Coordinates of C-alpha atoms and ligand atoms in Angstrom, one line a residue:
X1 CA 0.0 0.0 0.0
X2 CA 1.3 3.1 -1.0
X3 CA 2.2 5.7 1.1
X4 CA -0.4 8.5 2.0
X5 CA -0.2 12.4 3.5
X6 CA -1.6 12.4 7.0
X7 CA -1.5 15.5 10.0
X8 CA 0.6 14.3 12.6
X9 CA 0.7 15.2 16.3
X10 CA 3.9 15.1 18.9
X11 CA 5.9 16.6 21.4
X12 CA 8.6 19.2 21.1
X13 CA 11.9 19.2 23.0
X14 CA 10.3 21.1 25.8
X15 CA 7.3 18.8 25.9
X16 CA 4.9 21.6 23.8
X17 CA 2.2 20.0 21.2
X18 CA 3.4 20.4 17.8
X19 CA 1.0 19.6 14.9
X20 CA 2.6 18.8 11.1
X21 CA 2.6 17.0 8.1
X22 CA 3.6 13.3 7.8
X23 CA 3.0 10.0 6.1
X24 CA 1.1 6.8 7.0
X25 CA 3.4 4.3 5.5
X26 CA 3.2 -0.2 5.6
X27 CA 1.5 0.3 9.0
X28 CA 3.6 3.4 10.6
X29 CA 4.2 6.9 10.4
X30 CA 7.3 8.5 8.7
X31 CA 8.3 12.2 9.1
X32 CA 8.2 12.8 5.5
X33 CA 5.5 16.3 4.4
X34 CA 4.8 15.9 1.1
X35 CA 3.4 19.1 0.8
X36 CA 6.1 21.3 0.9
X37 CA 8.4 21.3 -2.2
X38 CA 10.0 18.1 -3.2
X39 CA 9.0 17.2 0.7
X40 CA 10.5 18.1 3.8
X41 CA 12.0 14.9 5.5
X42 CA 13.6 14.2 9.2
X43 CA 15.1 11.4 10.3
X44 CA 16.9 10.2 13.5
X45 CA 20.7 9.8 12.6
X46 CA 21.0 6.8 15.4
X47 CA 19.0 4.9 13.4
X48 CA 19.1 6.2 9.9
X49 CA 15.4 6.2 9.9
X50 CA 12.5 8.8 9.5
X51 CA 9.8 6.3 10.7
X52 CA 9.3 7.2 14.3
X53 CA 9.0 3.3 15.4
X54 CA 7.1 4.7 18.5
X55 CA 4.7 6.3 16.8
X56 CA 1.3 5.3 17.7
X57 CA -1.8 6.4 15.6
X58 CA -0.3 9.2 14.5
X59 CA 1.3 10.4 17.5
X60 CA 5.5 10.8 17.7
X61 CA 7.8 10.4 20.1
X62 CA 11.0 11.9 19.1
X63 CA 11.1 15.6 20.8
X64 CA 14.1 16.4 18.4
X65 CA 13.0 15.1 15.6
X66 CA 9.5 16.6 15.9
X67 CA 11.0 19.9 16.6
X68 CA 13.2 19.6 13.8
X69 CA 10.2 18.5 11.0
X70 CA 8.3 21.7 12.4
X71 CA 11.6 24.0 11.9
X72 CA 11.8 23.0 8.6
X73 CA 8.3 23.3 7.3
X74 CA 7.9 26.7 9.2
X75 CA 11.2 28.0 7.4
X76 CA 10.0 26.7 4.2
X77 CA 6.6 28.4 4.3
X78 CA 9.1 32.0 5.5
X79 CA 10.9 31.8 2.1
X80 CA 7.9 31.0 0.1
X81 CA 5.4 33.4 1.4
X82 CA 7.6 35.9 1.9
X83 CA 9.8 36.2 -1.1
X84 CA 8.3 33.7 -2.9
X85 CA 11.5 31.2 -2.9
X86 CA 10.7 27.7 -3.1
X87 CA 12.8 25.9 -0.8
X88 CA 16.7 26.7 -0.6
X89 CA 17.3 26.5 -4.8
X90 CA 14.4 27.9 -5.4
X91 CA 13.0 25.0 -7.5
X92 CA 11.7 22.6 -4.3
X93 CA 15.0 20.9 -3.3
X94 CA 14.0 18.4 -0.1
X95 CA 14.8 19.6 3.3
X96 CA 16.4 17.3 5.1
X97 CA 17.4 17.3 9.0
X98 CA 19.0 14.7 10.6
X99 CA 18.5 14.8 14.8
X100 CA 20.4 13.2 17.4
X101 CA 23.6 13.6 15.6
X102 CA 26.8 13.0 17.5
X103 CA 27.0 12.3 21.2
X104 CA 25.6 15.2 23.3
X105 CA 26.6 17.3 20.0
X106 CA 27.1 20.9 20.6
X107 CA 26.3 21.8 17.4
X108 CA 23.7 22.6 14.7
X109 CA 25.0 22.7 11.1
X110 CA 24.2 22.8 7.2
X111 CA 26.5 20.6 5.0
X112 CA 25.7 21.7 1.8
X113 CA 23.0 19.1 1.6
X114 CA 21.0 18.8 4.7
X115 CA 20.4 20.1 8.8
X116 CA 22.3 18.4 11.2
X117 CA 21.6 18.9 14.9
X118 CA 23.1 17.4 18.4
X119 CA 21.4 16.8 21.5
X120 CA 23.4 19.2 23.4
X121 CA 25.3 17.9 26.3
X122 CA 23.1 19.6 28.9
X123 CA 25.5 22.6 30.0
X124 CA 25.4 24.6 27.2
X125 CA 23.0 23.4 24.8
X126 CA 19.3 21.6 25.0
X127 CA 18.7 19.4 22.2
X128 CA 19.7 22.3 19.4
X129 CA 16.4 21.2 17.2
X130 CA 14.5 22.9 20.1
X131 CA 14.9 26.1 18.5
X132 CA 13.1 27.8 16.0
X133 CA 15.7 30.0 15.0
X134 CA 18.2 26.9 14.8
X135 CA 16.4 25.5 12.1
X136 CA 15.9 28.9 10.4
X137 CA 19.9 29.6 10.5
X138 CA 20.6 26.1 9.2
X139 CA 18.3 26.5 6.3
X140 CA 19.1 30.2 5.9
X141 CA 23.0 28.6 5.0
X142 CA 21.2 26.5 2.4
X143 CA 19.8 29.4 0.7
X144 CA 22.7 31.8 1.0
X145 CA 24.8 28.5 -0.7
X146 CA 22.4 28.8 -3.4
X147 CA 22.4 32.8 -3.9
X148 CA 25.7 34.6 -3.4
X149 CA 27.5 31.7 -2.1
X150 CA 29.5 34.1 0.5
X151 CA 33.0 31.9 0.8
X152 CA 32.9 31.0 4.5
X153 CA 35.7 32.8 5.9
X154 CA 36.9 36.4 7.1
X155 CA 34.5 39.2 6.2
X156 CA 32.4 36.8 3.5
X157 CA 31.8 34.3 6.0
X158 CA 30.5 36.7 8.8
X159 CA 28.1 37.7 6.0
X160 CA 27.2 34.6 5.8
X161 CA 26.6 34.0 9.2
X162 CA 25.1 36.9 9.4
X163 CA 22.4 36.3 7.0
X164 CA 21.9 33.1 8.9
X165 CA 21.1 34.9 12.0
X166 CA 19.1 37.6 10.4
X167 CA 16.3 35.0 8.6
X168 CA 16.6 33.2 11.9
X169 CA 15.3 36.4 13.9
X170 CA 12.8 36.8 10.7
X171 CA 11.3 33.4 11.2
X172 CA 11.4 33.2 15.3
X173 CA 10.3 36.6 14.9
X174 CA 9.1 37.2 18.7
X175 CA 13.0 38.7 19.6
X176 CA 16.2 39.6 18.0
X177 CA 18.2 36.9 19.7
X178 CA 19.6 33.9 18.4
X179 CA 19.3 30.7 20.5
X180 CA 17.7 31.8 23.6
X181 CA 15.6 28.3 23.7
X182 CA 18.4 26.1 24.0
X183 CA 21.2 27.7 26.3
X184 CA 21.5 25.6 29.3
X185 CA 24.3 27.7 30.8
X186 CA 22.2 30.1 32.2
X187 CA 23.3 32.4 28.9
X188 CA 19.9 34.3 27.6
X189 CA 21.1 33.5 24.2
X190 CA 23.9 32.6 21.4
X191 CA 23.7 35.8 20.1
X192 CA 21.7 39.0 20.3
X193 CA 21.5 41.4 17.2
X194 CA 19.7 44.1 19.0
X195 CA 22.9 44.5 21.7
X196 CA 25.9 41.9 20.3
X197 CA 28.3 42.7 23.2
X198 CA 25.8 41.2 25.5
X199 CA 27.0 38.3 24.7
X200 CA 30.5 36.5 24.9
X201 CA 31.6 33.9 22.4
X202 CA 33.9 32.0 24.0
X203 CA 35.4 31.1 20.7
X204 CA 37.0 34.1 20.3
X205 CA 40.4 35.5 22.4
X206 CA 38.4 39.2 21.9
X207 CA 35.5 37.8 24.5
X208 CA 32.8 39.8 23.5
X209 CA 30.8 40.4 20.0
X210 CA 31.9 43.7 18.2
X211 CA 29.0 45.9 17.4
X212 CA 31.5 48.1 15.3
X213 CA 34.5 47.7 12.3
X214 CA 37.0 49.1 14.4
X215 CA 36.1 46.4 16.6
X216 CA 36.5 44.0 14.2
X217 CA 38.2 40.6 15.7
X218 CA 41.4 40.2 12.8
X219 CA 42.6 36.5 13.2
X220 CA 42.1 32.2 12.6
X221 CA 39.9 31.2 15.0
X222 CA 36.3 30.8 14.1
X223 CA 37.3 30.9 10.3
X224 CA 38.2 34.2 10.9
X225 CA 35.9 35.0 13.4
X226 CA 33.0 34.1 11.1
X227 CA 30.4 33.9 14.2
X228 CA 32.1 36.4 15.3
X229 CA 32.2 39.9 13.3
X230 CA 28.8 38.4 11.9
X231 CA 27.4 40.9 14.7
X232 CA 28.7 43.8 13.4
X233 CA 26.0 43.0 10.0
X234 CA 23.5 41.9 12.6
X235 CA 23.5 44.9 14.4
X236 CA 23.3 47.1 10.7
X237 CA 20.0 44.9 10.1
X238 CA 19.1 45.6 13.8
X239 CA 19.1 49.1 13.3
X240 CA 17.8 49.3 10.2
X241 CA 14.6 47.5 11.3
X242 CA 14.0 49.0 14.9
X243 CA 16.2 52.0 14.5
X244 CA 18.2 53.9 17.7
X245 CA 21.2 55.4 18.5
X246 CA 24.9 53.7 18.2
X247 CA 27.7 55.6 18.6
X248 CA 26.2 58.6 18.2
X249 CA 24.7 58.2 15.3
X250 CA 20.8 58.0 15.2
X251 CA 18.6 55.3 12.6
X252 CA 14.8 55.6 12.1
X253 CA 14.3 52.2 11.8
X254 CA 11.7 51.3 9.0
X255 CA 10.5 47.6 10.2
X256 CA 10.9 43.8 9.9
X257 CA 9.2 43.6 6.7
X258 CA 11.0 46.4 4.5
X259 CA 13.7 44.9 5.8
X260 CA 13.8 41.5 5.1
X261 CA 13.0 42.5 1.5
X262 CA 15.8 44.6 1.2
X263 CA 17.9 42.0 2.6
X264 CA 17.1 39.2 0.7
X265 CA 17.3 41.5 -2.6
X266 CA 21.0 42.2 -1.4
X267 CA 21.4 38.5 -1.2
X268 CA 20.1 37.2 -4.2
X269 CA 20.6 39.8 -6.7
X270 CA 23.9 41.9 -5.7
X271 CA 26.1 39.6 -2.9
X272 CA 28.6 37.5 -4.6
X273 CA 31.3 34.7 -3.2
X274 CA 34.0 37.0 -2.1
X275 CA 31.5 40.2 -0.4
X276 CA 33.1 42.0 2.0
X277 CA 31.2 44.2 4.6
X278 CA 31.4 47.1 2.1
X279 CA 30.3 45.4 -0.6
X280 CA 27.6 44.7 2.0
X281 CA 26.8 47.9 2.3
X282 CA 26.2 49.0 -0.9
X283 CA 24.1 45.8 -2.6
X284 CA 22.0 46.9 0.7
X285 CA 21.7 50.4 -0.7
X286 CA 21.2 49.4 -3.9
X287 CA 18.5 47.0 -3.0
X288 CA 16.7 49.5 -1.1
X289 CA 17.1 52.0 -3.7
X290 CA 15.5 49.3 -6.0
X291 CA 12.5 48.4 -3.9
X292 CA 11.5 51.7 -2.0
X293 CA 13.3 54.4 -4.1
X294 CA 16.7 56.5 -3.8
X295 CA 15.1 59.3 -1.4
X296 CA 13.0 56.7 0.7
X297 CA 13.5 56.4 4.4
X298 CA 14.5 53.1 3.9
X299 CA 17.6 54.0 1.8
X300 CA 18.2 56.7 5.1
X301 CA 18.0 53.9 7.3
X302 CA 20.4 51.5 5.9
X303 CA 22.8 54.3 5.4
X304 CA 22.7 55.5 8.3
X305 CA 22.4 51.9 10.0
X306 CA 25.7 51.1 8.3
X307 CA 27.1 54.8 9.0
X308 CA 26.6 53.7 12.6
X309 CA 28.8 50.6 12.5
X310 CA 31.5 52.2 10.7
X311 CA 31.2 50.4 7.3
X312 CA 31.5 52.3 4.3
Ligands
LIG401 C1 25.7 26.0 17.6 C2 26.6 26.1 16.4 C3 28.0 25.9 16.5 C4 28.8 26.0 15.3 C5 28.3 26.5 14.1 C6 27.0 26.8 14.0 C7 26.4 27.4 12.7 O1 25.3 26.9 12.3 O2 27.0 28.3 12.2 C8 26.1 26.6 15.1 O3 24.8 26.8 15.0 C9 24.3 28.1 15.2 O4 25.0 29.1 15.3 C10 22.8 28.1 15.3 C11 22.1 29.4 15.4 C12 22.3 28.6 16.6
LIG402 ZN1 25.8 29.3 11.0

């Protein structure tokens, strides 16, 4: 008997219902939504499987995994309804997430082909499929992979990054903080973009995140501090959406939405492999000059956003 769509119920991480699409298949369920693109697929990497074997009448079992499915197909419908991009190549390429990778993995990542996520080892991380934004970054990689394909390294790569963590606040779109569901260390978050030295990456030797170029951390770790001057852009989008003073220099923000547009019109139309943060700064101009017109307040906004991080 063939396989057929059926809405499916389960647990997150944190024990909150979830509801999402599945498939009845010989007898059990399988985390595979057909109705998203070429479908949207999670399975648990300990057993290479996406049927939930304790799935009873419709119900699943796996917090990570059910977290993970949800991420996905919320990220998905983000991209399609709001730029009308279908999936991360834009022509329906299958979203897969693999949970329960590694052993108490501290990690969440996108390999070029699909979402991997640990189960945290309970100090600093939950389970890293428990967050919304997680998901959301991991995809967001996907897409930036198939746009401008920012080289991941030095000033590219913390575009990247940065782009990560911006879609990621646009999906989980309650906050400007990056992780804040899954920090077990007490931390409120990975990463803020509304106030980036709030946080301390303990990756870098600097010990905080720069919210300024002359801040800038110059050096190998982190691929060049990839997570790292990442909040210097995340602070630029920041401003440009909610506005406020930085170093003296006041933005009227203009909102989520225009900026999310003018972002992802950077992105896919003017970013290329080897962008650095000025490059940034200009496809964002440019983009903004495209959408809302060169004496619009959101072309003021992202100049003076960028003005106010010291990129020019
Ligand atoms: C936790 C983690 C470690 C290393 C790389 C990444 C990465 O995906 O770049 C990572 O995931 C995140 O940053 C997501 C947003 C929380
Ligand atoms: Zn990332």
């Amino acid at each position: 008997n063939a396989a057929h769509d059926v809405t499916a119920f389960g647990k997150g991480v944190f024990g909150d219902k979830r509801k999402f699409e599945a498939q009845a298949y010989e007898g059990k369920f399988r985390l595979f939504d057909a109705t998203r693109g070429d479908g949207v697929v999670t399975y648990d990497n300990t057993t290479g499987t996406n049927v939930d074997v304790l799935s009873i009448n419709k119900m699943f079992k796996d917090g990570a995994a059910v977290d993970a499915h949800v991420n996905a197909e919320k990220t998905y419908d983000y991209f399609k309804e709001t730029f009308g991009r279908d999936s991360v190549d834009d022509n329906g390429q299958q979203l897969i997430s693999a949970v329960h990778v590694g052993e108490n993995w501290n990690n969440a990542s996108w390999n070029g082909r699909q979402m991997s996520y640990g189960d945290g080892d309970g100090e600093r991380f939950y389970p890293l499929a428990g967050g919304l934004d997680v998901g959301a970054h991991e995809m967001s990689h996907g897409v930036v992979q198939h746009t401008a394909g920012l080289i991941y390294r030095n000033e590219s790569g913390a575009l990247n990054e940065s782009y990560a963590d911006i879609f990621g606040a646009m999906v989980d779109r309650d906050d400007w903080l990056i992780g804040e569901d899954i920090m077990a260390d007490g931390s409120i978050a990975l990463r803020s973009l509304e106030d980036p030295s709030v946080i301390v990456d303990e990756r870098t030797e600097s010990g905080y995140s720069p919210d300024h170029w002359s801040k800038r951390y110059i050096g190998n770790l982190d691929n060049g501090g990839v997570h790292i001057n990442s909040s210097i852009n995340n602070k630029a989008a920041y401003l440009v959406s909610e506005g406020g003073e930085h170093y003296g220099i006041a933005v009227s923000g203009v909102g989520r939405e225009a900026t999310e547009q003018i972002y992802y019109r950077a992105l896919s139309f003017y970013l290329t492999r080897n962008s650095d943060f000025s490059m940034m700064r200009q496809a964002a101009i440019q983009a903004a000059t495209d959408l809302y017109g060169s004496n619009s307040a959101e072309v003021q906004a992202v100049t003076q956003a960028y003005n106010a991080v010291g990129v020019y």
